[in-house]
Amino acid sequence: MDTNDRQAIAGLFEKLTQVERQMPVRDPEAERFIGEAITRQPGAPYYMAQTVVVQEHALNAAEARIAALEADLAEARKAPQGGGFLSGLFGGGAPRRSAPMGQPLPQGAPGGFLAGAAQTAMGVAGGMLLANAVAGMFAGEAQAGEPEAEPEMEDPGFDDSGEW
């Protein structure tokens, strides 16, 4: 474990401490169920912490990207629209700045906490995506197994025997 690993874990537990102070009452049945699950799978808190750290980082990056895009949109709405339809293609119009991408997840020491965090989060997210895809195959939004009824066509009133 290196400094980045330690900071990520400490930051997570600082936030959990704040949540615990704000919401001291927990559902006893859920807490018991979670405790039993951790007893059966003692490594779960480690992987859950990795997943939370990566998801928090992704959320922060997404928020920064949204803020940059909103700023670009506000700037574009204020700027005079110079040129015509194809002006941007040929260098006319207002210059566009690209929205900054999020900071990469800090890399921990080889084999450290953060080194496996992205892989753990991808495994969790991939499993959730797969489960959603399979569920969608069996019960899509429009009940995928039932074909739509085709409208009946009116008889045009002529015989097309196929001869010319």
Short mmCIF file of N, CA and C in Angstrom, two decimals:
data_model
loop_
_atom_site.label_atom_id
_atom_site.label_comp_id
_atom_site.label_asym_id
_atom_site.label_seq_id
_atom_site.Cartn_x
_atom_site.Cartn_y
_atom_site.Cartn_z
N MET A 1 0.86 -1.18 0.00
CA MET A 1 0.00 0.00 0.00
C MET A 1 0.90 1.22 0.00
N ASP A 2 0.57 2.17 -0.89
CA ASP A 2 1.35 3.40 -0.94
C ASP A 2 0.50 4.58 -0.45
N THR A 3 1.02 5.79 -0.62
CA THR A 3 0.34 7.00 -0.13
C THR A 3 -1.01 7.20 -0.80
N ASN A 4 -1.10 6.98 -2.13
CA ASN A 4 -2.38 7.14 -2.83
C ASN A 4 -3.41 6.15 -2.31
N ASP A 5 -2.99 4.92 -2.08
CA ASP A 5 -3.90 3.91 -1.53
C ASP A 5 -4.43 4.36 -0.17
N ARG A 6 -3.50 4.79 0.67
CA ARG A 6 -3.87 5.21 2.03
C ARG A 6 -4.82 6.40 1.99
N GLN A 7 -4.56 7.38 1.12
CA GLN A 7 -5.42 8.56 1.01
C GLN A 7 -6.82 8.18 0.52
N ALA A 8 -6.89 7.28 -0.46
CA ALA A 8 -8.18 6.85 -0.99
C ALA A 8 -9.01 6.16 0.08
N ILE A 9 -8.38 5.26 0.81
CA ILE A 9 -9.10 4.52 1.86
C ILE A 9 -9.49 5.46 3.00
N ALA A 10 -8.57 6.33 3.42
CA ALA A 10 -8.88 7.28 4.50
C ALA A 10 -10.01 8.21 4.10
N GLY A 11 -10.00 8.68 2.85
CA GLY A 11 -11.07 9.56 2.37
C GLY A 11 -12.42 8.88 2.39
N LEU A 12 -12.44 7.62 1.99
CA LEU A 12 -13.68 6.85 2.01
C LEU A 12 -14.21 6.74 3.44
N PHE A 13 -13.34 6.39 4.38
CA PHE A 13 -13.81 6.20 5.75
C PHE A 13 -14.15 7.52 6.44
N GLU A 14 -13.54 8.62 6.02
CA GLU A 14 -13.96 9.93 6.55
C GLU A 14 -15.39 10.22 6.13
N LYS A 15 -15.70 9.93 4.88
CA LYS A 15 -17.07 10.15 4.40
C LYS A 15 -18.06 9.24 5.12
N LEU A 16 -17.66 7.99 5.33
CA LEU A 16 -18.53 7.06 6.05
C LEU A 16 -18.76 7.52 7.50
N THR A 17 -17.74 8.10 8.11
CA THR A 17 -17.89 8.63 9.47
C THR A 17 -18.90 9.76 9.49
N GLN A 18 -18.85 10.63 8.48
CA GLN A 18 -19.82 11.73 8.40
C GLN A 18 -21.24 11.20 8.21
N VAL A 19 -21.39 10.20 7.37
CA VAL A 19 -22.71 9.61 7.15
C VAL A 19 -23.23 8.98 8.43
N GLU A 20 -22.35 8.29 9.15
CA GLU A 20 -22.76 7.64 10.39
C GLU A 20 -23.22 8.66 11.43
N ARG A 21 -22.57 9.82 11.45
CA ARG A 21 -22.99 10.87 12.40
C ARG A 21 -24.34 11.45 12.02
N GLN A 22 -24.58 11.59 10.70
CA GLN A 22 -25.82 12.20 10.23
C GLN A 22 -27.00 11.22 10.30
N MET A 23 -26.73 9.95 10.14
CA MET A 23 -27.78 8.93 10.13
C MET A 23 -27.39 7.79 11.05
N PRO A 24 -27.49 8.01 12.36
CA PRO A 24 -27.02 6.99 13.30
C PRO A 24 -27.88 5.73 13.35
N VAL A 25 -29.12 5.79 12.87
CA VAL A 25 -30.01 4.64 12.95
C VAL A 25 -29.86 3.80 11.68
N ARG A 26 -29.62 2.51 11.89
CA ARG A 26 -29.50 1.58 10.77
C ARG A 26 -30.57 0.51 10.90
N ASP A 27 -30.96 -0.05 9.79
CA ASP A 27 -31.95 -1.12 9.76
C ASP A 27 -31.30 -2.37 10.33
N PRO A 28 -31.76 -2.85 11.50
CA PRO A 28 -31.12 -4.00 12.13
C PRO A 28 -31.17 -5.27 11.27
N GLU A 29 -32.26 -5.50 10.57
CA GLU A 29 -32.37 -6.69 9.73
C GLU A 29 -31.37 -6.63 8.57
N ALA A 30 -31.26 -5.45 7.93
CA ALA A 30 -30.30 -5.29 6.84
C ALA A 30 -28.87 -5.41 7.36
N GLU A 31 -28.60 -4.84 8.52
CA GLU A 31 -27.26 -4.92 9.10
C GLU A 31 -26.88 -6.37 9.42
N ARG A 32 -27.83 -7.12 9.94
CA ARG A 32 -27.59 -8.54 10.23
C ARG A 32 -27.33 -9.31 8.93
N PHE A 33 -28.12 -9.05 7.91
CA PHE A 33 -27.97 -9.72 6.62
C PHE A 33 -26.59 -9.41 6.01
N ILE A 34 -26.19 -8.14 6.07
CA ILE A 34 -24.87 -7.74 5.56
C ILE A 34 -23.77 -8.43 6.35
N GLY A 35 -23.91 -8.47 7.67
CA GLY A 35 -22.92 -9.14 8.51
C GLY A 35 -22.77 -10.61 8.16
N GLU A 36 -23.90 -11.27 7.91
CA GLU A 36 -23.85 -12.68 7.52
C GLU A 36 -23.17 -12.85 6.17
N ALA A 37 -23.44 -11.95 5.25
CA ALA A 37 -22.81 -12.02 3.93
C ALA A 37 -21.31 -11.82 4.04
N ILE A 38 -20.89 -10.91 4.90
CA ILE A 38 -19.45 -10.66 5.09
C ILE A 38 -18.79 -11.86 5.77
N THR A 39 -19.51 -12.52 6.65
CA THR A 39 -18.97 -13.73 7.27
C THR A 39 -18.71 -14.81 6.22
N ARG A 40 -19.64 -14.94 5.26
CA ARG A 40 -19.46 -15.92 4.19
C ARG A 40 -18.41 -15.49 3.18
N GLN A 41 -18.24 -14.17 3.01
CA GLN A 41 -17.32 -13.63 2.02
C GLN A 41 -16.49 -12.52 2.68
N PRO A 42 -15.47 -12.89 3.45
CA PRO A 42 -14.73 -11.90 4.24
C PRO A 42 -13.98 -10.85 3.42
N GLY A 43 -13.71 -11.10 2.15
CA GLY A 43 -13.02 -10.12 1.32
C GLY A 43 -13.93 -9.06 0.74
N ALA A 44 -15.23 -9.19 0.94
CA ALA A 44 -16.20 -8.27 0.35
C ALA A 44 -15.97 -6.81 0.72
N PRO A 45 -15.69 -6.46 2.00
CA PRO A 45 -15.47 -5.04 2.31
C PRO A 45 -14.31 -4.43 1.51
N TYR A 46 -13.26 -5.19 1.28
CA TYR A 46 -12.11 -4.70 0.50
C TYR A 46 -12.56 -4.35 -0.92
N TYR A 47 -13.27 -5.29 -1.56
CA TYR A 47 -13.71 -5.06 -2.93
C TYR A 47 -14.79 -3.99 -3.02
N MET A 48 -15.62 -3.92 -2.00
CA MET A 48 -16.63 -2.86 -1.98
C MET A 48 -15.96 -1.49 -1.85
N ALA A 49 -14.93 -1.40 -1.02
CA ALA A 49 -14.21 -0.13 -0.87
C ALA A 49 -13.56 0.26 -2.19
N GLN A 50 -12.95 -0.70 -2.89
CA GLN A 50 -12.35 -0.41 -4.19
C GLN A 50 -13.41 0.11 -5.16
N THR A 51 -14.54 -0.56 -5.19
CA THR A 51 -15.61 -0.17 -6.11
C THR A 51 -16.12 1.23 -5.79
N VAL A 52 -16.31 1.54 -4.52
CA VAL A 52 -16.80 2.87 -4.12
C VAL A 52 -15.79 3.95 -4.52
N VAL A 53 -14.50 3.69 -4.32
CA VAL A 53 -13.48 4.69 -4.66
C VAL A 53 -13.50 4.96 -6.17
N VAL A 54 -13.56 3.91 -6.97
CA VAL A 54 -13.57 4.09 -8.42
C VAL A 54 -14.85 4.78 -8.88
N GLN A 55 -15.99 4.38 -8.33
CA GLN A 55 -17.25 5.00 -8.71
C GLN A 55 -17.30 6.47 -8.32
N GLU A 56 -16.74 6.81 -7.16
CA GLU A 56 -16.70 8.21 -6.74
C GLU A 56 -15.83 9.02 -7.71
N HIS A 57 -14.71 8.45 -8.10
CA HIS A 57 -13.83 9.13 -9.05
C HIS A 57 -14.54 9.33 -10.39
N ALA A 58 -15.25 8.31 -10.86
CA ALA A 58 -15.98 8.41 -12.13
C ALA A 58 -17.09 9.45 -12.03
N LEU A 59 -17.78 9.49 -10.90
CA LEU A 59 -18.84 10.48 -10.70
C LEU A 59 -18.27 11.90 -10.72
N ASN A 60 -17.15 12.10 -10.04
CA ASN A 60 -16.52 13.42 -10.04
C ASN A 60 -16.09 13.83 -11.44
N ALA A 61 -15.55 12.88 -12.22
CA ALA A 61 -15.14 13.17 -13.59
C ALA A 61 -16.36 13.51 -14.44
N ALA A 62 -17.45 12.78 -14.25
CA ALA A 62 -18.67 13.06 -15.01
C ALA A 62 -19.25 14.43 -14.66
N GLU A 63 -19.22 14.78 -13.38
CA GLU A 63 -19.71 16.10 -12.96
C GLU A 63 -18.87 17.21 -13.58
N ALA A 64 -17.55 17.02 -13.62
CA ALA A 64 -16.67 18.03 -14.23
C ALA A 64 -16.95 18.15 -15.73
N ARG A 65 -17.17 17.03 -16.38
CA ARG A 65 -17.47 17.03 -17.81
C ARG A 65 -18.80 17.73 -18.08
N ILE A 66 -19.81 17.45 -17.28
CA ILE A 66 -21.11 18.09 -17.44
C ILE A 66 -20.99 19.60 -17.24
N ALA A 67 -20.26 20.02 -16.21
CA ALA A 67 -20.08 21.45 -15.96
C ALA A 67 -19.39 22.13 -17.14
N ALA A 68 -18.38 21.46 -17.70
CA ALA A 68 -17.67 22.05 -18.85
C ALA A 68 -18.60 22.14 -20.07
N LEU A 69 -19.39 21.13 -20.30
CA LEU A 69 -20.32 21.15 -21.43
C LEU A 69 -21.39 22.21 -21.25
N GLU A 70 -21.88 22.37 -20.01
CA GLU A 70 -22.88 23.40 -19.74
C GLU A 70 -22.28 24.79 -19.96
N ALA A 71 -21.02 24.97 -19.56
CA ALA A 71 -20.35 26.25 -19.78
C ALA A 71 -20.18 26.50 -21.27
N ASP A 72 -19.82 25.48 -22.04
CA ASP A 72 -19.70 25.62 -23.49
C ASP A 72 -21.04 26.00 -24.11
N LEU A 73 -22.10 25.37 -23.65
CA LEU A 73 -23.43 25.66 -24.18
C LEU A 73 -23.83 27.10 -23.87
N ALA A 74 -23.60 27.53 -22.63
CA ALA A 74 -23.93 28.91 -22.25
C ALA A 74 -23.12 29.90 -23.08
N GLU A 75 -21.86 29.59 -23.31
CA GLU A 75 -20.99 30.46 -24.12
C GLU A 75 -21.48 30.50 -25.56
N ALA A 76 -21.88 29.36 -26.09
CA ALA A 76 -22.36 29.30 -27.47
C ALA A 76 -23.67 30.07 -27.63
N ARG A 77 -24.50 30.05 -26.61
CA ARG A 77 -25.77 30.78 -26.69
C ARG A 77 -25.56 32.29 -26.64
N LYS A 78 -24.51 32.72 -25.93
CA LYS A 78 -24.22 34.15 -25.82
C LYS A 78 -23.48 34.68 -27.04
N ALA A 79 -22.67 33.85 -27.66
CA ALA A 79 -21.82 34.29 -28.77
C ALA A 79 -22.67 34.57 -30.00
N PRO A 80 -22.29 35.62 -30.76
CA PRO A 80 -23.01 35.89 -32.00
C PRO A 80 -22.75 34.73 -32.98
N GLN A 81 -23.77 34.40 -33.73
CA GLN A 81 -23.66 33.31 -34.69
C GLN A 81 -23.09 33.87 -35.99
N GLY A 82 -21.80 33.77 -36.16
CA GLY A 82 -21.15 34.27 -37.38
C GLY A 82 -21.12 33.20 -38.44
N GLY A 83 -21.25 33.61 -39.69
CA GLY A 83 -21.13 32.67 -40.79
C GLY A 83 -22.42 31.93 -41.05
N GLY A 84 -22.37 31.08 -42.01
CA GLY A 84 -23.56 30.34 -42.39
C GLY A 84 -23.50 28.90 -41.95
N PHE A 85 -24.26 28.09 -42.62
CA PHE A 85 -24.43 26.69 -42.27
C PHE A 85 -23.10 25.94 -42.23
N LEU A 86 -22.23 26.15 -43.19
CA LEU A 86 -20.97 25.42 -43.26
C LEU A 86 -19.78 26.23 -42.77
N SER A 87 -20.02 27.36 -42.11
CA SER A 87 -18.91 28.22 -41.71
C SER A 87 -17.94 27.53 -40.75
N GLY A 88 -18.45 26.72 -39.85
CA GLY A 88 -17.57 26.01 -38.92
C GLY A 88 -16.66 25.03 -39.63
N LEU A 89 -17.12 24.53 -40.75
CA LEU A 89 -16.33 23.57 -41.51
C LEU A 89 -15.12 24.24 -42.15
N PHE A 90 -15.27 25.50 -42.52
CA PHE A 90 -14.21 26.21 -43.22
C PHE A 90 -13.53 27.26 -42.36
N GLY A 91 -13.61 27.12 -41.05
CA GLY A 91 -12.88 28.01 -40.15
C GLY A 91 -13.65 29.21 -39.66
N GLY A 92 -14.88 29.40 -40.08
CA GLY A 92 -15.66 30.54 -39.62
C GLY A 92 -16.32 30.24 -38.29
N GLY A 93 -17.02 31.22 -37.77
CA GLY A 93 -17.74 31.01 -36.52
C GLY A 93 -16.82 31.10 -35.32
N ALA A 94 -17.40 30.90 -34.16
CA ALA A 94 -16.64 31.02 -32.91
C ALA A 94 -15.78 29.78 -32.70
N PRO A 95 -14.59 29.96 -32.14
CA PRO A 95 -13.77 28.79 -31.85
C PRO A 95 -14.41 27.97 -30.73
N ARG A 96 -14.25 26.68 -30.81
CA ARG A 96 -14.82 25.79 -29.81
C ARG A 96 -13.70 25.25 -28.95
N ARG A 97 -13.95 25.21 -27.65
CA ARG A 97 -12.96 24.58 -26.79
C ARG A 97 -13.53 23.25 -26.35
N SER A 98 -12.68 22.29 -26.23
CA SER A 98 -13.17 20.97 -25.83
C SER A 98 -13.25 20.91 -24.31
N ALA A 99 -14.22 20.17 -23.84
CA ALA A 99 -14.40 20.01 -22.40
C ALA A 99 -13.29 19.12 -21.85
N PRO A 100 -12.76 19.48 -20.70
CA PRO A 100 -11.67 18.67 -20.15
C PRO A 100 -12.18 17.31 -19.70
N MET A 101 -11.36 16.34 -19.87
CA MET A 101 -11.70 15.00 -19.41
C MET A 101 -11.32 14.91 -17.93
N GLY A 102 -11.90 13.96 -17.25
CA GLY A 102 -11.62 13.79 -15.83
C GLY A 102 -10.20 13.34 -15.58
N GLN A 103 -9.73 13.57 -14.39
CA GLN A 103 -8.39 13.12 -14.01
C GLN A 103 -8.37 11.61 -13.94
N PRO A 104 -7.28 11.00 -14.40
CA PRO A 104 -7.21 9.54 -14.28
C PRO A 104 -7.15 9.13 -12.82
N LEU A 105 -7.64 7.95 -12.54
CA LEU A 105 -7.59 7.42 -11.19
C LEU A 105 -6.14 7.28 -10.78
N PRO A 106 -5.74 7.79 -9.63
CA PRO A 106 -4.35 7.64 -9.20
C PRO A 106 -3.97 6.17 -9.16
N GLN A 107 -2.78 5.89 -9.63
CA GLN A 107 -2.32 4.50 -9.64
C GLN A 107 -1.57 4.21 -8.36
N GLY A 108 -1.94 3.15 -7.72
CA GLY A 108 -1.27 2.73 -6.50
C GLY A 108 -0.06 1.87 -6.82
N ALA A 109 0.57 1.40 -5.81
CA ALA A 109 1.72 0.52 -5.98
C ALA A 109 1.27 -0.77 -6.64
N PRO A 110 2.17 -1.41 -7.40
CA PRO A 110 1.79 -2.68 -8.03
C PRO A 110 1.25 -3.65 -6.98
N GLY A 111 0.08 -4.18 -7.23
CA GLY A 111 -0.54 -5.09 -6.28
C GLY A 111 -1.23 -4.38 -5.13
N GLY A 112 -1.21 -3.03 -5.12
CA GLY A 112 -1.83 -2.27 -4.04
C GLY A 112 -3.33 -2.12 -4.23
N PHE A 113 -3.92 -1.37 -3.33
CA PHE A 113 -5.36 -1.18 -3.29
C PHE A 113 -5.89 -0.58 -4.60
N LEU A 114 -5.31 0.55 -5.04
CA LEU A 114 -5.81 1.21 -6.23
C LEU A 114 -5.45 0.47 -7.51
N ALA A 115 -4.41 -0.33 -7.47
CA ALA A 115 -4.00 -1.07 -8.67
C ALA A 115 -5.11 -2.01 -9.12
N GLY A 116 -5.83 -2.59 -8.20
CA GLY A 116 -6.91 -3.51 -8.56
C GLY A 116 -8.28 -2.87 -8.52
N ALA A 117 -8.36 -1.60 -8.12
CA ALA A 117 -9.67 -0.96 -7.94
C ALA A 117 -10.44 -0.86 -9.25
N ALA A 118 -9.78 -0.41 -10.31
CA ALA A 118 -10.49 -0.27 -11.59
C ALA A 118 -10.96 -1.62 -12.09
N GLN A 119 -10.13 -2.63 -11.95
CA GLN A 119 -10.50 -3.97 -12.39
C GLN A 119 -11.69 -4.49 -11.59
N THR A 120 -11.68 -4.26 -10.29
CA THR A 120 -12.80 -4.69 -9.44
C THR A 120 -14.08 -3.98 -9.85
N ALA A 121 -14.00 -2.66 -10.04
CA ALA A 121 -15.18 -1.89 -10.41
C ALA A 121 -15.70 -2.32 -11.77
N MET A 122 -14.80 -2.58 -12.71
CA MET A 122 -15.23 -3.03 -14.02
C MET A 122 -15.91 -4.39 -13.93
N GLY A 123 -15.39 -5.25 -13.07
CA GLY A 123 -16.02 -6.55 -12.89
C GLY A 123 -17.42 -6.42 -12.32
N VAL A 124 -17.58 -5.54 -11.35
CA VAL A 124 -18.90 -5.31 -10.75
C VAL A 124 -19.83 -4.69 -11.78
N ALA A 125 -19.35 -3.65 -12.47
CA ALA A 125 -20.18 -2.98 -13.48
C ALA A 125 -20.50 -3.92 -14.62
N GLY A 126 -19.52 -4.70 -15.06
CA GLY A 126 -19.75 -5.64 -16.14
C GLY A 126 -20.79 -6.68 -15.76
N GLY A 127 -20.72 -7.15 -14.54
CA GLY A 127 -21.71 -8.12 -14.07
C GLY A 127 -23.10 -7.51 -14.04
N MET A 128 -23.19 -6.26 -13.62
CA MET A 128 -24.49 -5.59 -13.57
C MET A 128 -25.03 -5.37 -14.99
N LEU A 129 -24.15 -4.97 -15.92
CA LEU A 129 -24.58 -4.77 -17.30
C LEU A 129 -25.06 -6.08 -17.92
N LEU A 130 -24.33 -7.15 -17.66
CA LEU A 130 -24.71 -8.45 -18.19
C LEU A 130 -26.07 -8.87 -17.62
N ALA A 131 -26.26 -8.69 -16.33
CA ALA A 131 -27.53 -9.06 -15.71
C ALA A 131 -28.68 -8.24 -16.30
N ASN A 132 -28.45 -6.94 -16.51
CA ASN A 132 -29.49 -6.10 -17.11
C ASN A 132 -29.78 -6.52 -18.54
N ALA A 133 -28.74 -6.88 -19.30
CA ALA A 133 -28.94 -7.31 -20.69
C ALA A 133 -29.75 -8.60 -20.74
N VAL A 134 -29.42 -9.55 -19.88
CA VAL A 134 -30.15 -10.82 -19.86
C VAL A 134 -31.59 -10.58 -19.43
N ALA A 135 -31.79 -9.75 -18.42
CA ALA A 135 -33.15 -9.45 -17.97
C ALA A 135 -33.93 -8.77 -19.09
N GLY A 136 -33.28 -7.88 -19.84
CA GLY A 136 -33.93 -7.20 -20.95
C GLY A 136 -34.31 -8.15 -22.07
N MET A 137 -33.52 -9.20 -22.25
CA MET A 137 -33.83 -10.17 -23.30
C MET A 137 -35.11 -10.93 -22.97
N PHE A 138 -35.35 -11.18 -21.69
CA PHE A 138 -36.51 -11.95 -21.29
C PHE A 138 -37.75 -11.11 -21.03
N ALA A 139 -37.57 -9.86 -20.66
CA ALA A 139 -38.72 -8.99 -20.36
C ALA A 139 -38.37 -7.57 -20.72
N GLY A 140 -38.30 -7.28 -22.01
CA GLY A 140 -37.99 -5.94 -22.47
C GLY A 140 -39.10 -4.98 -22.14
N GLU A 141 -38.87 -3.72 -22.49
CA GLU A 141 -39.86 -2.69 -22.17
C GLU A 141 -41.20 -2.96 -22.84
N ALA A 142 -41.17 -3.55 -24.03
CA ALA A 142 -42.42 -3.79 -24.76
C ALA A 142 -42.77 -5.27 -24.78
N GLN A 143 -42.38 -6.01 -23.71
CA GLN A 143 -42.65 -7.44 -23.63
C GLN A 143 -42.17 -8.10 -24.92
N ALA A 144 -40.87 -8.27 -25.01
CA ALA A 144 -40.20 -8.71 -26.22
C ALA A 144 -40.75 -9.99 -26.82
N GLY A 145 -41.31 -10.89 -26.03
CA GLY A 145 -41.78 -12.17 -26.55
C GLY A 145 -43.07 -12.09 -27.35
N GLU A 146 -43.80 -11.00 -27.25
CA GLU A 146 -45.08 -10.89 -27.92
C GLU A 146 -44.94 -10.01 -29.15
N PRO A 147 -45.16 -10.60 -30.36
CA PRO A 147 -45.06 -9.78 -31.57
C PRO A 147 -46.24 -8.83 -31.66
N GLU A 148 -45.99 -7.68 -32.28
CA GLU A 148 -47.06 -6.70 -32.47
C GLU A 148 -48.04 -7.21 -33.50
N ALA A 149 -49.30 -6.95 -33.29
CA ALA A 149 -50.31 -7.35 -34.27
C ALA A 149 -50.17 -6.47 -35.50
N GLU A 150 -50.17 -7.12 -36.68
CA GLU A 150 -50.06 -6.36 -37.92
C GLU A 150 -51.43 -5.88 -38.33
N PRO A 151 -51.50 -4.67 -38.88
CA PRO A 151 -52.82 -4.18 -39.33
C PRO A 151 -53.28 -5.01 -40.53
N GLU A 152 -54.57 -5.26 -40.56
CA GLU A 152 -55.11 -6.04 -41.67
C GLU A 152 -55.16 -5.16 -42.91
N MET A 153 -54.76 -5.75 -44.04
CA MET A 153 -54.77 -5.04 -45.31
C MET A 153 -56.13 -5.25 -45.98
N GLU A 154 -56.61 -4.20 -46.60
CA GLU A 154 -57.87 -4.32 -47.33
C GLU A 154 -57.61 -5.01 -48.66
N ASP A 155 -58.58 -5.77 -49.13
CA ASP A 155 -58.47 -6.44 -50.43
C ASP A 155 -58.60 -5.37 -51.50
N PRO A 156 -57.57 -5.24 -52.37
CA PRO A 156 -57.63 -4.19 -53.38
C PRO A 156 -58.70 -4.43 -54.44
N GLY A 157 -59.26 -5.63 -54.51
CA GLY A 157 -60.36 -5.86 -55.44
C GLY A 157 -59.91 -6.32 -56.82
N PHE A 158 -58.69 -6.71 -57.00
CA PHE A 158 -58.30 -7.25 -58.30
C PHE A 158 -57.51 -8.52 -58.11
N ASP A 159 -57.48 -9.33 -59.14
CA ASP A 159 -56.81 -10.62 -59.10
C ASP A 159 -55.45 -10.48 -59.76
N ASP A 160 -54.43 -10.76 -59.00
CA ASP A 160 -53.09 -10.72 -59.56
C ASP A 160 -52.59 -12.15 -59.65
N SER A 161 -52.87 -12.77 -60.77
CA SER A 161 -52.49 -14.16 -60.94
C SER A 161 -51.04 -14.31 -61.33
N GLY A 162 -50.35 -13.22 -61.53
CA GLY A 162 -48.94 -13.27 -61.86
C GLY A 162 -48.67 -13.32 -63.35
N GLU A 163 -49.69 -13.30 -64.19
CA GLU A 163 -49.51 -13.32 -65.64
C GLU A 163 -49.46 -11.90 -66.16
N TRP A 164 -48.68 -11.71 -67.25
CA TRP A 164 -48.55 -10.40 -67.86
C TRP A 164 -49.53 -10.23 -68.92
#
